[in-house]
PDB file of C-alpha atoms in Angstrom:
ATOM      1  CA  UNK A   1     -15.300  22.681  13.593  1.00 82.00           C
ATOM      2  CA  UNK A   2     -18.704  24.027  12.649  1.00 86.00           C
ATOM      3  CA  UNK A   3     -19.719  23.366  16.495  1.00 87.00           C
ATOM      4  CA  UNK A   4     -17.271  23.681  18.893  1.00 86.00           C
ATOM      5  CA  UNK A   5     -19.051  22.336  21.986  1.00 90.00           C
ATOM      6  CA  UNK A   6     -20.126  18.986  20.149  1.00 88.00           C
ATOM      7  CA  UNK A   7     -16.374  18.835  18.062  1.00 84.00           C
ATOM      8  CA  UNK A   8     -18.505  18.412  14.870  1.00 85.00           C
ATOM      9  CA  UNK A   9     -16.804  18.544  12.265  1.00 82.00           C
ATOM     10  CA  UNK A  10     -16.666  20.732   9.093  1.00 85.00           C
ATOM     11  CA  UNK A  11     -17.869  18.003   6.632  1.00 83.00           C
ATOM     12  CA  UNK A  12     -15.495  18.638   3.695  1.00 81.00           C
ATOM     13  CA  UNK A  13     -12.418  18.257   7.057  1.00 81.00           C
ATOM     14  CA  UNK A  14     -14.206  15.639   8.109  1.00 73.00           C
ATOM     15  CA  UNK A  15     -14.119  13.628   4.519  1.00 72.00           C
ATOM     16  CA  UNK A  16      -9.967  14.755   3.683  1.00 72.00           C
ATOM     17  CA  UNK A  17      -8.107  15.471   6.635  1.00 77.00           C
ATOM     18  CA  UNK A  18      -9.956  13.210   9.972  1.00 75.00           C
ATOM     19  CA  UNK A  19      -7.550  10.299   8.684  1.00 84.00           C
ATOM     20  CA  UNK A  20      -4.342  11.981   9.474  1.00 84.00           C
ATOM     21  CA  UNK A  21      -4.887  11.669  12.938  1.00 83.00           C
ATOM     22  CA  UNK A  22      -5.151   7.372  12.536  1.00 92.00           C
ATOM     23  CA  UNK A  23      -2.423   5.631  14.642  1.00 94.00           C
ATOM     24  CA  UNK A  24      -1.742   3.561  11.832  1.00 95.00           C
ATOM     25  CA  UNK A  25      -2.156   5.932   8.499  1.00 95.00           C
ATOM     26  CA  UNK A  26      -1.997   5.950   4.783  1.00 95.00           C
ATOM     27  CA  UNK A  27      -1.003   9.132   2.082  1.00 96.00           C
ATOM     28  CA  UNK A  28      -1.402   8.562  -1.445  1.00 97.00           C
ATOM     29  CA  UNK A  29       1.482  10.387  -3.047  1.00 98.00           C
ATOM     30  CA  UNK A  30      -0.153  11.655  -6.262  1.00 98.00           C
ATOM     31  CA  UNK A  31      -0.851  15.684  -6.200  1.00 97.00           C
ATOM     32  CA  UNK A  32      -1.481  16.194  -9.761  1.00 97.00           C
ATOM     33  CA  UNK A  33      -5.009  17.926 -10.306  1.00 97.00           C
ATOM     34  CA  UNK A  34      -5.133  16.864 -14.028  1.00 97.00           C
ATOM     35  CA  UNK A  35      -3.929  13.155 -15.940  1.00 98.00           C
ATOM     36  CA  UNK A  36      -3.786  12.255 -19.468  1.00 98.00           C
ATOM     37  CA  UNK A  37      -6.304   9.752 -20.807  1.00 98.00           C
ATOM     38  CA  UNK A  38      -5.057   6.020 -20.959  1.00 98.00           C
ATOM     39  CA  UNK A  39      -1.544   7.126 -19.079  1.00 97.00           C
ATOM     40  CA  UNK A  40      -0.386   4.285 -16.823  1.00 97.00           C
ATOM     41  CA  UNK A  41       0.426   5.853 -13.303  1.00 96.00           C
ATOM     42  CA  UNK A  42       3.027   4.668 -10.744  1.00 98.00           C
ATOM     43  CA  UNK A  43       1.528   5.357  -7.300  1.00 98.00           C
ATOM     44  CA  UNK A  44       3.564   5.146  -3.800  1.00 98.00           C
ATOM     45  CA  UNK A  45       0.927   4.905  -0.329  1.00 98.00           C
ATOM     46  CA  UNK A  46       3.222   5.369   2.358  1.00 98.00           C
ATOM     47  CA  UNK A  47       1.551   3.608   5.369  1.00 97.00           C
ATOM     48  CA  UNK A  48       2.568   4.686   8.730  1.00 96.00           C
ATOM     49  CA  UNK A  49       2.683   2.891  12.320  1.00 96.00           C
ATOM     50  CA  UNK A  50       2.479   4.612  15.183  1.00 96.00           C
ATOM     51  CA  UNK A  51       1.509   1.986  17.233  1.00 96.00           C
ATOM     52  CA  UNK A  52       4.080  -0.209  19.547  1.00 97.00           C
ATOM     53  CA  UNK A  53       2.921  -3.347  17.639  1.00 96.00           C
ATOM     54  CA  UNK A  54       2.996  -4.687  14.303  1.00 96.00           C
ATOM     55  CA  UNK A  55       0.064  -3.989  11.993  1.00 96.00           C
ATOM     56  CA  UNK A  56      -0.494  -6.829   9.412  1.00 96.00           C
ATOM     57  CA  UNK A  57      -3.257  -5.727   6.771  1.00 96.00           C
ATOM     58  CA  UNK A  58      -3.462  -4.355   3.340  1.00 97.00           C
ATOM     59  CA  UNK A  59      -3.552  -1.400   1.227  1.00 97.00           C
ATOM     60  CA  UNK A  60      -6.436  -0.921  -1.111  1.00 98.00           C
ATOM     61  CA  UNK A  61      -6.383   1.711  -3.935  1.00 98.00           C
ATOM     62  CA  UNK A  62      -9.621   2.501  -5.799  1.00 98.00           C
ATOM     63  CA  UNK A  63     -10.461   4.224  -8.944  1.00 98.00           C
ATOM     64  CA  UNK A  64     -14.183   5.892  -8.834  1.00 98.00           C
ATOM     65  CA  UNK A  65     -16.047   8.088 -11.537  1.00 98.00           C
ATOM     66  CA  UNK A  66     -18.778   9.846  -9.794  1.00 93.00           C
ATOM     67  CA  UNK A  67     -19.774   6.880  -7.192  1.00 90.00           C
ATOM     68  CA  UNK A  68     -19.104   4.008  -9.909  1.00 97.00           C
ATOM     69  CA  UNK A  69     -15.303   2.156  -9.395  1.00 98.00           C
ATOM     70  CA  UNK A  70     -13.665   1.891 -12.265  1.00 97.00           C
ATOM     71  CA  UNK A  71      -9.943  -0.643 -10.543  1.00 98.00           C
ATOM     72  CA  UNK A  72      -9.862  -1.873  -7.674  1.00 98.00           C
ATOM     73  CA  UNK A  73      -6.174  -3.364  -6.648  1.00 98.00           C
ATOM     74  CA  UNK A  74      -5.245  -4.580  -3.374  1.00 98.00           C
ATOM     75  CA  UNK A  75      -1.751  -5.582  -1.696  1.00 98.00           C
ATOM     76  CA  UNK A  76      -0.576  -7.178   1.839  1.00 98.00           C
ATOM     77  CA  UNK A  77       1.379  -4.440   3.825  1.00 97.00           C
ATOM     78  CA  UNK A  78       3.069  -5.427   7.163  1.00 97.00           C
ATOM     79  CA  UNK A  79       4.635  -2.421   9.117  1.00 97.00           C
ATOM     80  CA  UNK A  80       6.332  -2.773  12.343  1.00 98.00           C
ATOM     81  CA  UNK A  81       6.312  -0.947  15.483  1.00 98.00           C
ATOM     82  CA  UNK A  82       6.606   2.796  15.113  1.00 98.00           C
ATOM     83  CA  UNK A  83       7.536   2.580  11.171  1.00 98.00           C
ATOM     84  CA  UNK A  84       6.767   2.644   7.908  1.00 98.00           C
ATOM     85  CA  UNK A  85       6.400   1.242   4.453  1.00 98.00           C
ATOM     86  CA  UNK A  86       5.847   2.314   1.207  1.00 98.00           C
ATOM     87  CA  UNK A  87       3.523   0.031  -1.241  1.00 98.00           C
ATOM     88  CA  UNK A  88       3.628   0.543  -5.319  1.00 98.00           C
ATOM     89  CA  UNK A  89       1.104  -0.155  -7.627  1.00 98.00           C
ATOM     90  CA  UNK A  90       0.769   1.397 -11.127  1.00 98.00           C
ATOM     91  CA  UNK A  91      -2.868   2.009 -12.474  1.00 98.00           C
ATOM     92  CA  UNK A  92      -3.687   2.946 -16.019  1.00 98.00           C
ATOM     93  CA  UNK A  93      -6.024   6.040 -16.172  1.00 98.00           C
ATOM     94  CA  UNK A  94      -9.295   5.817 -18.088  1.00 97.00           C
ATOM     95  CA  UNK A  95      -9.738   6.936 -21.509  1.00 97.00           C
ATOM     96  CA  UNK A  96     -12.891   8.743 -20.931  1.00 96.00           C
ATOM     97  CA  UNK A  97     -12.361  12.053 -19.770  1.00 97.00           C
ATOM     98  CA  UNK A  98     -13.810  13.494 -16.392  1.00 98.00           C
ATOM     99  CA  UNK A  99     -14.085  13.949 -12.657  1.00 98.00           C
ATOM    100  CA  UNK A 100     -11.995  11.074 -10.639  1.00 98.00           C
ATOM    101  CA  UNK A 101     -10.924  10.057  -7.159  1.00 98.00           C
ATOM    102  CA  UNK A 102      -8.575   7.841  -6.345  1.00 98.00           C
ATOM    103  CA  UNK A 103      -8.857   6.235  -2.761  1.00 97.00           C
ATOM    104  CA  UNK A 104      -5.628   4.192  -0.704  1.00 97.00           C
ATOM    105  CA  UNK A 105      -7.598   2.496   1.901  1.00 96.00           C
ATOM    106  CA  UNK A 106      -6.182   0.355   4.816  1.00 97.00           C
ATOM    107  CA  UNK A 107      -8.064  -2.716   5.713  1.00 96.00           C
ATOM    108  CA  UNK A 108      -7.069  -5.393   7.828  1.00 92.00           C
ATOM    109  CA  UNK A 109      -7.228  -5.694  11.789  1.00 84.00           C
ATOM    110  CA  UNK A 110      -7.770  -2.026  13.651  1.00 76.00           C
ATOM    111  CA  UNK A 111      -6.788   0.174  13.557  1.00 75.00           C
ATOM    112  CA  UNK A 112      -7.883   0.228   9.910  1.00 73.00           C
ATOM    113  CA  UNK A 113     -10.218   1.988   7.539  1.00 83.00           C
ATOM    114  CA  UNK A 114      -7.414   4.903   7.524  1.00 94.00           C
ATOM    115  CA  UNK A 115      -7.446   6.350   4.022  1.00 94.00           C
ATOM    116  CA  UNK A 116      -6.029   8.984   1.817  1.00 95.00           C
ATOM    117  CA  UNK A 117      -8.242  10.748  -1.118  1.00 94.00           C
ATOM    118  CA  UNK A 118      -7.039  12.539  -4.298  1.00 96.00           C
ATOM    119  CA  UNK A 119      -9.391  14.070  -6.513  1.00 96.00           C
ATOM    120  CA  UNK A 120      -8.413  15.013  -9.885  1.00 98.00           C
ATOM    121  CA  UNK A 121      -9.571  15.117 -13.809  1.00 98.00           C
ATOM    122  CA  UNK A 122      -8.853  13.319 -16.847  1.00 98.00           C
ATOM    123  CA  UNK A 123      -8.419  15.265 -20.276  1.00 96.00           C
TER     124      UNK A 123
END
């Protein structure tokens, strides 16, 4: 926190970590800091319920360079009661080298809006 009495928090926190607290969460499983141009990546977002109901929604995953996205891919993702699921999709890297992010995003009733973030470069 950068103030403890209001529980602001640090903004960098704030923008990485506030979404492993979600009841109903997502974590991108990609930890590489550096990809190869043009390489096509499988990617697992394990989505996890800890709710005592259902969640129906989707999974999002997003490809941005600087603030422009570059794929966009979306699938359905049910998960019941207090589990979990894992959802695949494979996304081919850019050719142009650079500063990425990729985003797994869950959208769908609330709790949603839970995401993961993964910042790395392409050479």
């Amino acid at each position: 926190f950068i103030d403890l009495e209001k529980l602001e928090f640090e903004p960098m926190f704030e923008q990485y970590v506030r979404d492993a607290f979600a009841p109903v969460g997502a974590m991108l499983d990609f930890w590489d800091d550096r990809a190869t141009a043009g390489a096509r990546l499988p990617l697992k977002v394990y989505v996890t319920n800890d709710l005592y109901e259902a969640w129906d929604g989707a999974v999002k995953l997003v490809l941005q360079h600087e603030s422009e996205v570059v794929a966009e891919q979306i699938k359905a993702c049910k998960v019941d009661a207090l589990g979990s699921r894992m959802v695949t999709f494979e996304q081919t890297l850019p050719k142009a080298s650079g500063d990425y992010q990729l985003t797994a995003e869950l959208v769908g009733p609330a709790p949603a809006g839970a995401r993961s973030l993964r910042d790395f470069t392409v050479r």
